[in-house]
């Protein structure tokens, strides 16, 4: 893995060695990679005798609640006061799995003027300058968890990675690579996975927890999404699903329940891009996935103020759900016509 500026790792190492109170922050709506990296690092640093807290901007999905240390994660939008105190009293802050302050939503203002040393470790392309003093950004890494393992190794902290930390790091690699399905996993990913297995992690149990432990409601919601809601746009080689607040409510929606739905629409023969729309309180959250050269991140950035990876991106819309879907159809046609897709 090519970390273009190794001196950044050296500074991270010195920061860690010279800090006692460390706060770790994943992105808003943390996924397996964001929370896996956060708890992987937390468990490692705790083993080194540090006082460490993970502060998540908002709630994380239930399917991650088996991770070691998860019960002590502070949820910023519910525990504002405590979170603020911890950030004020910290001597190092680590940002994981995001590359722009806007990705931590409600927490963003806290860091606009804060001068506590900050390190960002992330694999999203096009990091925003000044997100942190130290920015370890490697878009070729399959996941932030893979990159974190590499950074910990280069820093000489590998022997402090506990089995519990290894489980979290493995989980993040699996969720971001689709269990090693995508080409984002390279030979080096497998070397790291092998080392994690050597630490004694129970791979089967982790896969059960991550992928094979669905609630009855979630499976029924998936049935509804695929059977009733999924639409095709054959000219644009696209498919999409939209779910309203009422539909989510009907199936007792919990955070994480729609994880992976967007992939189901992509996995149709002939489909090169898929979109998934969910109606939230005052906005529509959108996920995009693609294959065969369609740039999901460029599309999302151009029309939906979002970004992400080439084949997996996200964005938002302030229009109503129906209006958002209508606009999507129009701009997708425009984008495909302009770019020859
Ligand atoms: P997901 O569809 O799973 O929410 O996100 C897919 C990818 O796009 C992830 O890497 C995520 O970090 C990124 N992403 C999701 N939503 C947004 C967004 O609103 N803005 C940006 N810049 N990236 C996003
Ligand atoms: Mn990630």
mmCIF file of C-alpha atoms and ligand atoms in Angstrom:
data_model
loop_
_atom_site.group_PDB
_atom_site.id
_atom_site.type_symbol
_atom_site.label_atom_id
_atom_site.label_comp_id
_atom_site.label_asym_id
_atom_site.label_seq_id
_atom_site.Cartn_x
_atom_site.Cartn_y
_atom_site.Cartn_z
ATOM 1 C CA UNK A 1 0.000 0.000 0.000
ATOM 2 C CA UNK A 2 1.452 3.330 -0.988
ATOM 3 C CA UNK A 3 1.230 5.985 1.695
ATOM 4 C CA UNK A 4 2.544 8.921 -0.324
ATOM 5 C CA UNK A 5 3.919 10.797 2.671
ATOM 6 C CA UNK A 6 5.397 8.420 5.257
ATOM 7 C CA UNK A 7 6.281 11.352 7.515
ATOM 8 C CA UNK A 8 2.539 11.602 8.288
ATOM 9 C CA UNK A 9 2.669 8.128 9.867
ATOM 10 C CA UNK A 10 5.689 9.184 11.900
ATOM 11 C CA UNK A 11 3.743 12.216 13.215
ATOM 12 C CA UNK A 12 0.730 9.992 14.025
ATOM 13 C CA UNK A 13 3.033 7.682 15.971
ATOM 14 C CA UNK A 14 4.512 10.588 17.938
ATOM 15 C CA UNK A 15 1.080 12.061 18.625
ATOM 16 C CA UNK A 16 -0.124 8.724 20.000
ATOM 17 C CA UNK A 17 2.988 8.232 22.115
ATOM 18 C CA UNK A 18 2.617 11.717 23.588
ATOM 19 C CA UNK A 19 -1.154 11.609 24.212
ATOM 20 C CA UNK A 20 -3.182 10.166 27.063
ATOM 21 C CA UNK A 21 -6.771 11.224 26.324
ATOM 22 C CA UNK A 22 -7.759 10.292 22.797
ATOM 23 C CA UNK A 23 -11.086 10.808 21.048
ATOM 24 C CA UNK A 24 -11.990 8.868 17.889
ATOM 25 C CA UNK A 25 -14.683 10.131 15.501
ATOM 26 C CA UNK A 26 -16.254 8.133 12.629
ATOM 27 C CA UNK A 27 -18.546 9.700 9.990
ATOM 28 C CA UNK A 28 -22.270 10.362 10.410
ATOM 29 C CA UNK A 29 -24.365 7.195 9.934
ATOM 30 C CA UNK A 30 -21.302 5.053 10.668
ATOM 31 C CA UNK A 31 -21.064 1.834 8.655
ATOM 32 C CA UNK A 32 -19.076 -1.336 9.340
ATOM 33 C CA UNK A 33 -15.824 0.202 8.159
ATOM 34 C CA UNK A 34 -16.215 3.443 10.115
ATOM 35 C CA UNK A 35 -17.237 1.765 13.380
ATOM 36 C CA UNK A 36 -14.885 -1.211 12.861
ATOM 37 C CA UNK A 37 -11.918 1.123 12.420
ATOM 38 C CA UNK A 38 -12.992 3.242 15.403
ATOM 39 C CA UNK A 39 -13.318 0.279 17.757
ATOM 40 C CA UNK A 40 -10.281 -1.474 16.260
ATOM 41 C CA UNK A 41 -8.230 1.601 17.128
ATOM 42 C CA UNK A 42 -9.953 2.084 20.513
ATOM 43 C CA UNK A 43 -9.208 -1.472 21.634
ATOM 44 C CA UNK A 44 -5.591 -1.197 20.460
ATOM 45 C CA UNK A 45 -4.961 2.148 22.158
ATOM 46 C CA UNK A 46 -6.644 1.002 25.380
ATOM 47 C CA UNK A 47 -4.293 -1.980 25.383
ATOM 48 C CA UNK A 48 -1.464 0.583 25.227
ATOM 49 C CA UNK A 49 -2.809 2.190 28.415
ATOM 50 C CA UNK A 50 -4.514 5.170 26.806
ATOM 51 C CA UNK A 51 -7.837 6.630 27.833
ATOM 52 C CA UNK A 52 -9.935 6.466 24.679
ATOM 53 C CA UNK A 53 -13.528 7.291 23.665
ATOM 54 C CA UNK A 54 -15.335 6.848 20.374
ATOM 55 C CA UNK A 55 -17.844 9.640 19.695
ATOM 56 C CA UNK A 56 -20.193 8.876 16.824
ATOM 57 C CA UNK A 57 -22.171 11.807 15.354
ATOM 58 C CA UNK A 58 -25.336 9.693 15.460
ATOM 59 C CA UNK A 59 -26.608 6.177 16.061
ATOM 60 C CA UNK A 60 -25.019 3.144 14.398
ATOM 61 C CA UNK A 61 -26.844 0.074 13.021
ATOM 62 C CA UNK A 62 -27.739 -2.862 15.264
ATOM 63 C CA UNK A 63 -25.816 -5.371 13.177
ATOM 64 C CA UNK A 64 -22.595 -3.844 14.537
ATOM 65 C CA UNK A 65 -23.587 -4.036 18.204
ATOM 66 C CA UNK A 66 -21.465 -7.156 18.862
ATOM 67 C CA UNK A 67 -18.187 -5.273 18.454
ATOM 68 C CA UNK A 68 -16.002 -5.069 21.554
ATOM 69 C CA UNK A 69 -16.342 -1.636 23.185
ATOM 70 C CA UNK A 70 -19.542 -0.763 21.358
ATOM 71 C CA UNK A 71 -21.510 -0.166 24.560
ATOM 72 C CA UNK A 72 -19.212 2.698 25.509
ATOM 73 C CA UNK A 73 -19.556 4.560 22.196
ATOM 74 C CA UNK A 74 -20.964 8.038 22.851
ATOM 75 C CA UNK A 75 -23.708 9.132 20.493
ATOM 76 C CA UNK A 76 -23.152 12.849 19.965
ATOM 77 C CA UNK A 77 -26.731 13.830 19.148
ATOM 78 C CA UNK A 78 -27.924 12.179 22.386
ATOM 79 C CA UNK A 79 -25.040 12.930 24.769
ATOM 80 C CA UNK A 80 -23.981 16.414 23.733
ATOM 81 C CA UNK A 81 -22.647 17.619 27.053
ATOM 82 C CA UNK A 82 -20.491 14.605 27.839
ATOM 83 C CA UNK A 83 -19.184 14.474 24.289
ATOM 84 C CA UNK A 84 -18.227 18.163 24.397
ATOM 85 C CA UNK A 85 -16.392 17.692 27.697
ATOM 86 C CA UNK A 86 -14.444 14.730 26.355
ATOM 87 C CA UNK A 87 -13.437 16.599 23.221
ATOM 88 C CA UNK A 88 -12.333 19.609 25.271
ATOM 89 C CA UNK A 89 -10.262 17.413 27.564
ATOM 90 C CA UNK A 90 -8.614 15.408 24.798
ATOM 91 C CA UNK A 91 -5.045 15.783 23.588
ATOM 92 C CA UNK A 92 -5.523 13.917 20.292
ATOM 93 C CA UNK A 93 -8.461 13.431 17.953
ATOM 94 C CA UNK A 94 -8.547 10.750 15.249
ATOM 95 C CA UNK A 95 -10.992 11.032 12.334
ATOM 96 C CA UNK A 96 -11.740 7.710 10.664
ATOM 97 C CA UNK A 97 -13.365 6.876 7.309
ATOM 98 C CA UNK A 98 -14.169 10.397 6.140
ATOM 99 C CA UNK A 99 -12.282 13.197 4.452
ATOM 100 C CA UNK A 100 -14.300 16.387 4.947
ATOM 101 C CA UNK A 101 -15.717 18.010 8.099
ATOM 102 C CA UNK A 102 -19.171 18.126 6.490
ATOM 103 C CA UNK A 103 -19.328 14.311 6.832
ATOM 104 C CA UNK A 104 -19.691 14.561 10.627
ATOM 105 C CA UNK A 105 -22.803 16.759 10.363
ATOM 106 C CA UNK A 106 -23.746 18.059 13.833
ATOM 107 C CA UNK A 107 -20.175 17.691 15.089
ATOM 108 C CA UNK A 108 -18.688 19.848 12.330
ATOM 109 C CA UNK A 109 -18.829 23.211 14.195
ATOM 110 C CA UNK A 110 -16.869 21.736 17.126
ATOM 111 C CA UNK A 111 -13.799 21.281 14.985
ATOM 112 C CA UNK A 112 -13.886 24.408 12.856
ATOM 113 C CA UNK A 113 -11.882 26.373 15.446
ATOM 114 C CA UNK A 114 -10.510 23.592 17.667
ATOM 115 C CA UNK A 115 -6.721 23.449 17.808
ATOM 116 C CA UNK A 116 -6.276 20.001 19.381
ATOM 117 C CA UNK A 117 -4.008 17.865 17.148
ATOM 118 C CA UNK A 118 -6.112 15.878 14.676
ATOM 119 C CA UNK A 119 -5.220 12.922 12.505
ATOM 120 C CA UNK A 120 -7.408 11.726 9.623
ATOM 121 C CA UNK A 121 -7.047 8.143 8.380
ATOM 122 C CA UNK A 122 -9.244 7.533 5.354
ATOM 123 C CA UNK A 123 -9.607 5.921 1.940
ATOM 124 C CA UNK A 124 -12.041 8.256 0.150
ATOM 125 C CA UNK A 125 -10.661 10.108 -2.880
ATOM 126 C CA UNK A 126 -10.265 13.909 -2.967
ATOM 127 C CA UNK A 127 -9.743 14.714 0.737
ATOM 128 C CA UNK A 128 -10.625 18.249 1.708
ATOM 129 C CA UNK A 129 -7.617 20.285 2.850
ATOM 130 C CA UNK A 130 -7.368 21.205 6.533
ATOM 131 C CA UNK A 131 -9.716 18.449 7.718
ATOM 132 C CA UNK A 132 -6.859 17.547 10.068
ATOM 133 C CA UNK A 133 -3.218 18.521 10.599
ATOM 134 C CA UNK A 134 -2.162 14.997 9.626
ATOM 135 C CA UNK A 135 -4.046 13.443 6.711
ATOM 136 C CA UNK A 136 -3.252 9.819 5.918
ATOM 137 C CA UNK A 137 -5.330 9.404 2.780
ATOM 138 C CA UNK A 138 -4.987 6.272 0.640
ATOM 139 C CA UNK A 139 -7.833 5.833 -1.879
ATOM 140 C CA UNK A 140 -6.335 2.530 -3.122
ATOM 141 C CA UNK A 141 -7.016 0.933 0.268
ATOM 142 C CA UNK A 142 -10.094 -1.307 0.214
ATOM 143 C CA UNK A 143 -11.276 0.131 3.492
ATOM 144 C CA UNK A 144 -10.234 2.427 6.287
ATOM 145 C CA UNK A 145 -9.803 -0.728 8.394
ATOM 146 C CA UNK A 146 -7.212 -2.113 5.970
ATOM 147 C CA UNK A 147 -5.392 1.234 5.982
ATOM 148 C CA UNK A 148 -5.592 1.485 9.780
ATOM 149 C CA UNK A 149 -3.984 -1.950 10.165
ATOM 150 C CA UNK A 150 -1.191 -0.846 7.840
ATOM 151 C CA UNK A 151 -0.691 2.424 9.731
ATOM 152 C CA UNK A 152 -0.624 0.605 13.096
ATOM 153 C CA UNK A 153 1.971 -1.826 11.687
ATOM 154 C CA UNK A 154 4.164 0.975 10.320
ATOM 155 C CA UNK A 155 3.896 2.805 13.658
ATOM 156 C CA UNK A 156 5.183 -0.216 15.540
ATOM 157 C CA UNK A 157 1.846 -0.736 17.335
ATOM 158 C CA UNK A 158 0.980 -4.090 15.725
ATOM 159 C CA UNK A 159 1.744 -6.082 18.870
ATOM 160 C CA UNK A 160 -0.844 -4.009 20.742
ATOM 161 C CA UNK A 161 -3.702 -5.081 18.416
ATOM 162 C CA UNK A 162 -5.853 -7.369 20.563
ATOM 163 C CA UNK A 163 -8.030 -10.184 19.254
ATOM 164 C CA UNK A 164 -11.077 -7.970 19.873
ATOM 165 C CA UNK A 165 -9.490 -5.140 17.879
ATOM 166 C CA UNK A 166 -8.678 -7.609 15.098
ATOM 167 C CA UNK A 167 -12.353 -8.669 14.970
ATOM 168 C CA UNK A 168 -13.462 -5.052 14.465
ATOM 169 C CA UNK A 169 -10.812 -4.413 11.798
ATOM 170 C CA UNK A 170 -11.733 -7.643 9.973
ATOM 171 C CA UNK A 171 -15.420 -6.648 10.056
ATOM 172 C CA UNK A 172 -14.668 -3.292 8.433
ATOM 173 C CA UNK A 173 -12.652 -4.924 5.655
ATOM 174 C CA UNK A 174 -15.485 -7.380 5.001
ATOM 175 C CA UNK A 175 -18.269 -4.783 4.924
ATOM 176 C CA UNK A 176 -16.402 -2.398 2.586
ATOM 177 C CA UNK A 177 -15.198 -5.106 0.168
ATOM 178 C CA UNK A 178 -18.536 -6.982 0.020
ATOM 179 C CA UNK A 179 -16.789 -9.901 1.806
ATOM 180 C CA UNK A 180 -13.813 -9.584 -0.616
ATOM 181 C CA UNK A 181 -16.081 -9.581 -3.681
ATOM 182 C CA UNK A 182 -14.968 -6.273 -5.178
ATOM 183 C CA UNK A 183 -11.715 -5.525 -6.944
ATOM 184 C CA UNK A 184 -11.012 -2.974 -4.238
ATOM 185 C CA UNK A 185 -9.524 -5.950 -2.373
ATOM 186 C CA UNK A 186 -5.986 -6.533 -3.634
ATOM 187 C CA UNK A 187 -3.306 -9.082 -2.697
ATOM 188 C CA UNK A 188 -2.292 -6.920 0.260
ATOM 189 C CA UNK A 189 -5.830 -7.052 1.650
ATOM 190 C CA UNK A 190 -5.523 -10.834 1.776
ATOM 191 C CA UNK A 191 -2.159 -10.652 3.573
ATOM 192 C CA UNK A 192 -3.769 -8.443 6.220
ATOM 193 C CA UNK A 193 -6.800 -10.749 6.473
ATOM 194 C CA UNK A 194 -4.400 -13.677 6.963
ATOM 195 C CA UNK A 195 -2.665 -11.841 9.805
ATOM 196 C CA UNK A 196 -6.019 -11.044 11.431
ATOM 197 C CA UNK A 197 -7.006 -14.733 11.202
ATOM 198 C CA UNK A 198 -3.687 -15.640 12.826
ATOM 199 C CA UNK A 199 -4.730 -13.496 15.791
ATOM 200 C CA UNK A 200 -7.455 -16.045 16.459
ATOM 201 C CA UNK A 201 -10.589 -14.234 15.306
ATOM 202 C CA UNK A 202 -13.741 -16.289 14.695
ATOM 203 C CA UNK A 203 -14.405 -15.480 11.042
ATOM 204 C CA UNK A 204 -17.626 -17.482 10.763
ATOM 205 C CA UNK A 205 -19.100 -15.828 13.808
ATOM 206 C CA UNK A 206 -18.263 -12.348 12.474
ATOM 207 C CA UNK A 207 -19.879 -13.135 9.090
ATOM 208 C CA UNK A 208 -22.978 -14.401 10.905
ATOM 209 C CA UNK A 209 -23.195 -11.191 12.914
ATOM 210 C CA UNK A 210 -22.638 -8.939 9.928
ATOM 211 C CA UNK A 211 -24.609 -10.615 7.184
ATOM 212 C CA UNK A 212 -26.747 -13.494 8.446
ATOM 213 C CA UNK A 213 -28.558 -12.139 11.456
ATOM 214 C CA UNK A 214 -31.463 -10.255 9.854
ATOM 215 C CA UNK A 215 -34.581 -9.300 11.734
ATOM 216 C CA UNK A 216 -37.852 -10.686 10.354
ATOM 217 C CA UNK A 217 -38.981 -7.095 9.651
ATOM 218 C CA UNK A 218 -35.868 -6.327 7.619
ATOM 219 C CA UNK A 219 -36.343 -9.383 5.418
ATOM 220 C CA UNK A 220 -39.965 -8.388 4.792
ATOM 221 C CA UNK A 221 -38.890 -4.820 3.986
ATOM 222 C CA UNK A 222 -36.394 -6.243 1.485
ATOM 223 C CA UNK A 223 -39.186 -8.309 -0.059
ATOM 224 C CA UNK A 224 -41.333 -5.186 -0.382
ATOM 225 C CA UNK A 225 -38.441 -3.155 -1.844
ATOM 226 C CA UNK A 226 -37.607 -5.784 -4.474
ATOM 227 C CA UNK A 227 -41.081 -7.045 -5.239
ATOM 228 C CA UNK A 228 -43.109 -3.846 -5.183
ATOM 229 C CA UNK A 229 -40.800 -0.844 -5.387
ATOM 230 C CA UNK A 230 -37.833 -1.658 -7.642
ATOM 231 C CA UNK A 231 -37.929 0.066 -11.048
ATOM 232 C CA UNK A 232 -35.772 -0.227 -14.142
ATOM 233 C CA UNK A 233 -34.548 2.467 -16.534
ATOM 234 C CA UNK A 234 -33.404 0.249 -19.426
ATOM 235 C CA UNK A 235 -32.068 3.102 -21.601
ATOM 236 C CA UNK A 236 -29.727 4.225 -18.846
ATOM 237 C CA UNK A 237 -28.971 0.636 -17.758
ATOM 238 C CA UNK A 238 -30.124 1.652 -14.289
ATOM 239 C CA UNK A 239 -32.435 0.410 -11.548
ATOM 240 C CA UNK A 240 -33.647 2.125 -8.406
ATOM 241 C CA UNK A 241 -35.708 1.666 -5.265
ATOM 242 C CA UNK A 242 -37.330 4.381 -3.177
ATOM 243 C CA UNK A 243 -38.828 3.955 0.291
ATOM 244 C CA UNK A 244 -41.025 6.535 2.003
ATOM 245 C CA UNK A 245 -41.181 7.227 5.744
ATOM 246 C CA UNK A 246 -44.547 5.450 5.862
ATOM 247 C CA UNK A 247 -43.146 2.317 4.217
ATOM 248 C CA UNK A 248 -40.183 2.262 6.579
ATOM 249 C CA UNK A 249 -42.535 2.697 9.524
ATOM 250 C CA UNK A 250 -44.779 -0.106 8.246
ATOM 251 C CA UNK A 251 -41.824 -2.501 8.557
ATOM 252 C CA UNK A 252 -40.598 -1.134 11.934
ATOM 253 C CA UNK A 253 -37.456 0.309 10.373
ATOM 254 C CA UNK A 254 -34.296 0.416 12.485
ATOM 255 C CA UNK A 255 -30.940 1.971 11.427
ATOM 256 C CA UNK A 256 -29.072 -0.502 9.228
ATOM 257 C CA UNK A 257 -32.202 -2.291 7.996
ATOM 258 C CA UNK A 258 -31.748 -1.054 4.419
ATOM 259 C CA UNK A 259 -27.998 -1.726 4.307
ATOM 260 C CA UNK A 260 -27.166 -3.429 1.010
ATOM 261 C CA UNK A 261 -30.553 -2.884 -0.673
ATOM 262 C CA UNK A 262 -28.843 -0.688 -3.263
ATOM 263 C CA UNK A 263 -26.621 -3.618 -4.273
ATOM 264 C CA UNK A 264 -29.639 -5.796 -4.994
ATOM 265 C CA UNK A 265 -30.729 -3.352 -7.699
ATOM 266 C CA UNK A 266 -27.206 -3.297 -9.163
ATOM 267 C CA UNK A 267 -27.023 -7.081 -9.408
ATOM 268 C CA UNK A 268 -29.562 -7.216 -12.228
ATOM 269 C CA UNK A 269 -28.291 -8.388 -15.601
ATOM 270 C CA UNK A 270 -27.433 -5.372 -17.777
ATOM 271 C CA UNK A 271 -27.631 -2.818 -14.963
ATOM 272 C CA UNK A 272 -24.585 -0.511 -14.663
ATOM 273 C CA UNK A 273 -25.816 1.849 -11.954
ATOM 274 C CA UNK A 274 -28.339 1.650 -9.132
ATOM 275 C CA UNK A 275 -29.856 4.161 -6.757
ATOM 276 C CA UNK A 276 -31.620 3.788 -3.448
ATOM 277 C CA UNK A 277 -33.675 6.596 -1.916
ATOM 278 C CA UNK A 278 -34.907 6.728 1.680
ATOM 279 C CA UNK A 279 -37.063 9.472 3.056
ATOM 280 C CA UNK A 280 -35.685 10.894 6.337
ATOM 281 C CA UNK A 281 -37.196 13.683 8.449
ATOM 282 C CA UNK A 282 -36.377 16.646 6.250
ATOM 283 C CA UNK A 283 -34.289 15.189 3.488
ATOM 284 C CA UNK A 284 -33.888 12.203 1.208
ATOM 285 C CA UNK A 285 -30.754 10.091 1.707
ATOM 286 C CA UNK A 286 -29.473 8.551 -1.507
ATOM 287 C CA UNK A 287 -27.041 5.689 -2.158
ATOM 288 C CA UNK A 288 -25.500 5.005 -5.558
ATOM 289 C CA UNK A 289 -23.625 1.911 -6.757
ATOM 290 C CA UNK A 290 -22.111 1.225 -10.167
ATOM 291 C CA UNK A 291 -20.007 -1.052 -12.338
ATOM 292 C CA UNK A 292 -18.530 -0.972 -15.853
ATOM 293 C CA UNK A 293 -16.955 2.455 -15.584
ATOM 294 C CA UNK A 294 -19.922 4.555 -14.431
ATOM 295 C CA UNK A 295 -18.531 7.126 -11.923
ATOM 296 C CA UNK A 296 -21.018 7.014 -9.051
ATOM 297 C CA UNK A 297 -19.077 9.635 -7.053
ATOM 298 C CA UNK A 298 -18.915 12.172 -9.909
ATOM 299 C CA UNK A 299 -22.620 11.698 -10.616
ATOM 300 C CA UNK A 300 -23.532 12.149 -6.944
ATOM 301 C CA UNK A 301 -21.306 15.188 -6.554
ATOM 302 C CA UNK A 302 -22.691 16.884 -9.671
ATOM 303 C CA UNK A 303 -26.380 16.484 -8.894
ATOM 304 C CA UNK A 304 -26.841 15.522 -5.240
ATOM 305 C CA UNK A 305 -24.126 17.364 -3.307
ATOM 306 C CA UNK A 306 -22.512 14.072 -2.355
ATOM 307 C CA UNK A 307 -19.459 11.981 -3.133
ATOM 308 C CA UNK A 308 -17.732 8.768 -2.137
ATOM 309 C CA UNK A 309 -15.935 6.134 -4.175
ATOM 310 C CA UNK A 310 -16.028 5.523 -7.930
ATOM 311 C CA UNK A 311 -18.410 2.567 -7.556
ATOM 312 C CA UNK A 312 -20.104 3.411 -4.231
ATOM 313 C CA UNK A 313 -21.265 6.897 -3.377
ATOM 314 C CA UNK A 314 -23.970 8.750 -1.513
ATOM 315 C CA UNK A 315 -25.761 12.061 -1.529
ATOM 316 C CA UNK A 316 -28.814 13.941 -0.293
ATOM 317 C CA UNK A 317 -31.763 15.881 -1.622
ATOM 318 C CA UNK A 318 -33.962 18.458 0.046
ATOM 319 C CA UNK A 319 -36.794 17.923 -2.465
ATOM 320 C CA UNK A 320 -39.642 15.568 -1.600
ATOM 321 C CA UNK A 321 -39.085 11.860 -2.237
ATOM 322 C CA UNK A 322 -41.210 11.895 -5.406
ATOM 323 C CA UNK A 323 -39.537 15.035 -6.719
ATOM 324 C CA UNK A 324 -36.104 13.602 -5.952
ATOM 325 C CA UNK A 325 -36.830 10.438 -7.929
ATOM 326 C CA UNK A 326 -38.217 12.472 -10.849
ATOM 327 C CA UNK A 327 -35.133 14.686 -10.839
ATOM 328 C CA UNK A 328 -32.887 11.602 -10.669
ATOM 329 C CA UNK A 329 -34.470 10.236 -13.832
ATOM 330 C CA UNK A 330 -33.935 13.516 -15.687
ATOM 331 C CA UNK A 331 -30.337 14.118 -14.587
ATOM 332 C CA UNK A 332 -29.330 10.489 -15.094
ATOM 333 C CA UNK A 333 -30.500 10.686 -18.714
ATOM 334 C CA UNK A 334 -28.572 13.946 -19.127
ATOM 335 C CA UNK A 335 -25.418 12.475 -17.549
ATOM 336 C CA UNK A 336 -25.594 9.276 -19.644
ATOM 337 C CA UNK A 337 -26.192 11.217 -22.881
ATOM 338 C CA UNK A 338 -23.355 13.646 -22.127
ATOM 339 C CA UNK A 339 -20.845 10.971 -21.180
ATOM 340 C CA UNK A 340 -21.803 8.223 -23.601
ATOM 341 C CA UNK A 341 -23.055 5.637 -21.076
HETATM 342 P P1 LIG B 1 -23.626 4.600 1.441
HETATM 343 O O1 LIG B 1 -24.398 4.530 0.161
HETATM 344 O O2 LIG B 1 -23.259 3.237 1.926
HETATM 345 O O3 LIG B 1 -24.253 5.483 2.460
HETATM 346 O O4 LIG B 1 -22.267 5.317 1.076
HETATM 347 C C1 LIG B 1 -21.426 4.880 0.051
HETATM 348 C C2 LIG B 1 -20.127 5.664 0.057
HETATM 349 O O5 LIG B 1 -20.376 7.032 -0.219
HETATM 350 C C3 LIG B 1 -19.416 5.632 1.398
HETATM 351 O O6 LIG B 1 -18.040 5.578 1.141
HETATM 352 C C4 LIG B 1 -19.791 6.933 2.048
HETATM 353 O O7 LIG B 1 -18.806 7.383 2.898
HETATM 354 C C5 LIG B 1 -19.984 7.864 0.851
HETATM 355 N N1 LIG B 1 -21.096 8.798 1.105
HETATM 356 C C6 LIG B 1 -22.349 8.489 1.485
HETATM 357 N N2 LIG B 1 -23.122 9.589 1.617
HETATM 358 C C7 LIG B 1 -22.330 10.630 1.303
HETATM 359 C C8 LIG B 1 -22.535 12.052 1.259
HETATM 360 O O8 LIG B 1 -23.623 12.582 1.528
HETATM 361 N N3 LIG B 1 -21.457 12.803 0.889
HETATM 362 C C9 LIG B 1 -20.237 12.261 0.572
HETATM 363 N N4 LIG B 1 -19.228 13.072 0.217
HETATM 364 N N5 LIG B 1 -20.022 10.932 0.615
HETATM 365 C C10 LIG B 1 -21.032 10.121 0.977
HETATM 366 MN MN1 LIG B 2 -14.982 2.958 4.235
#
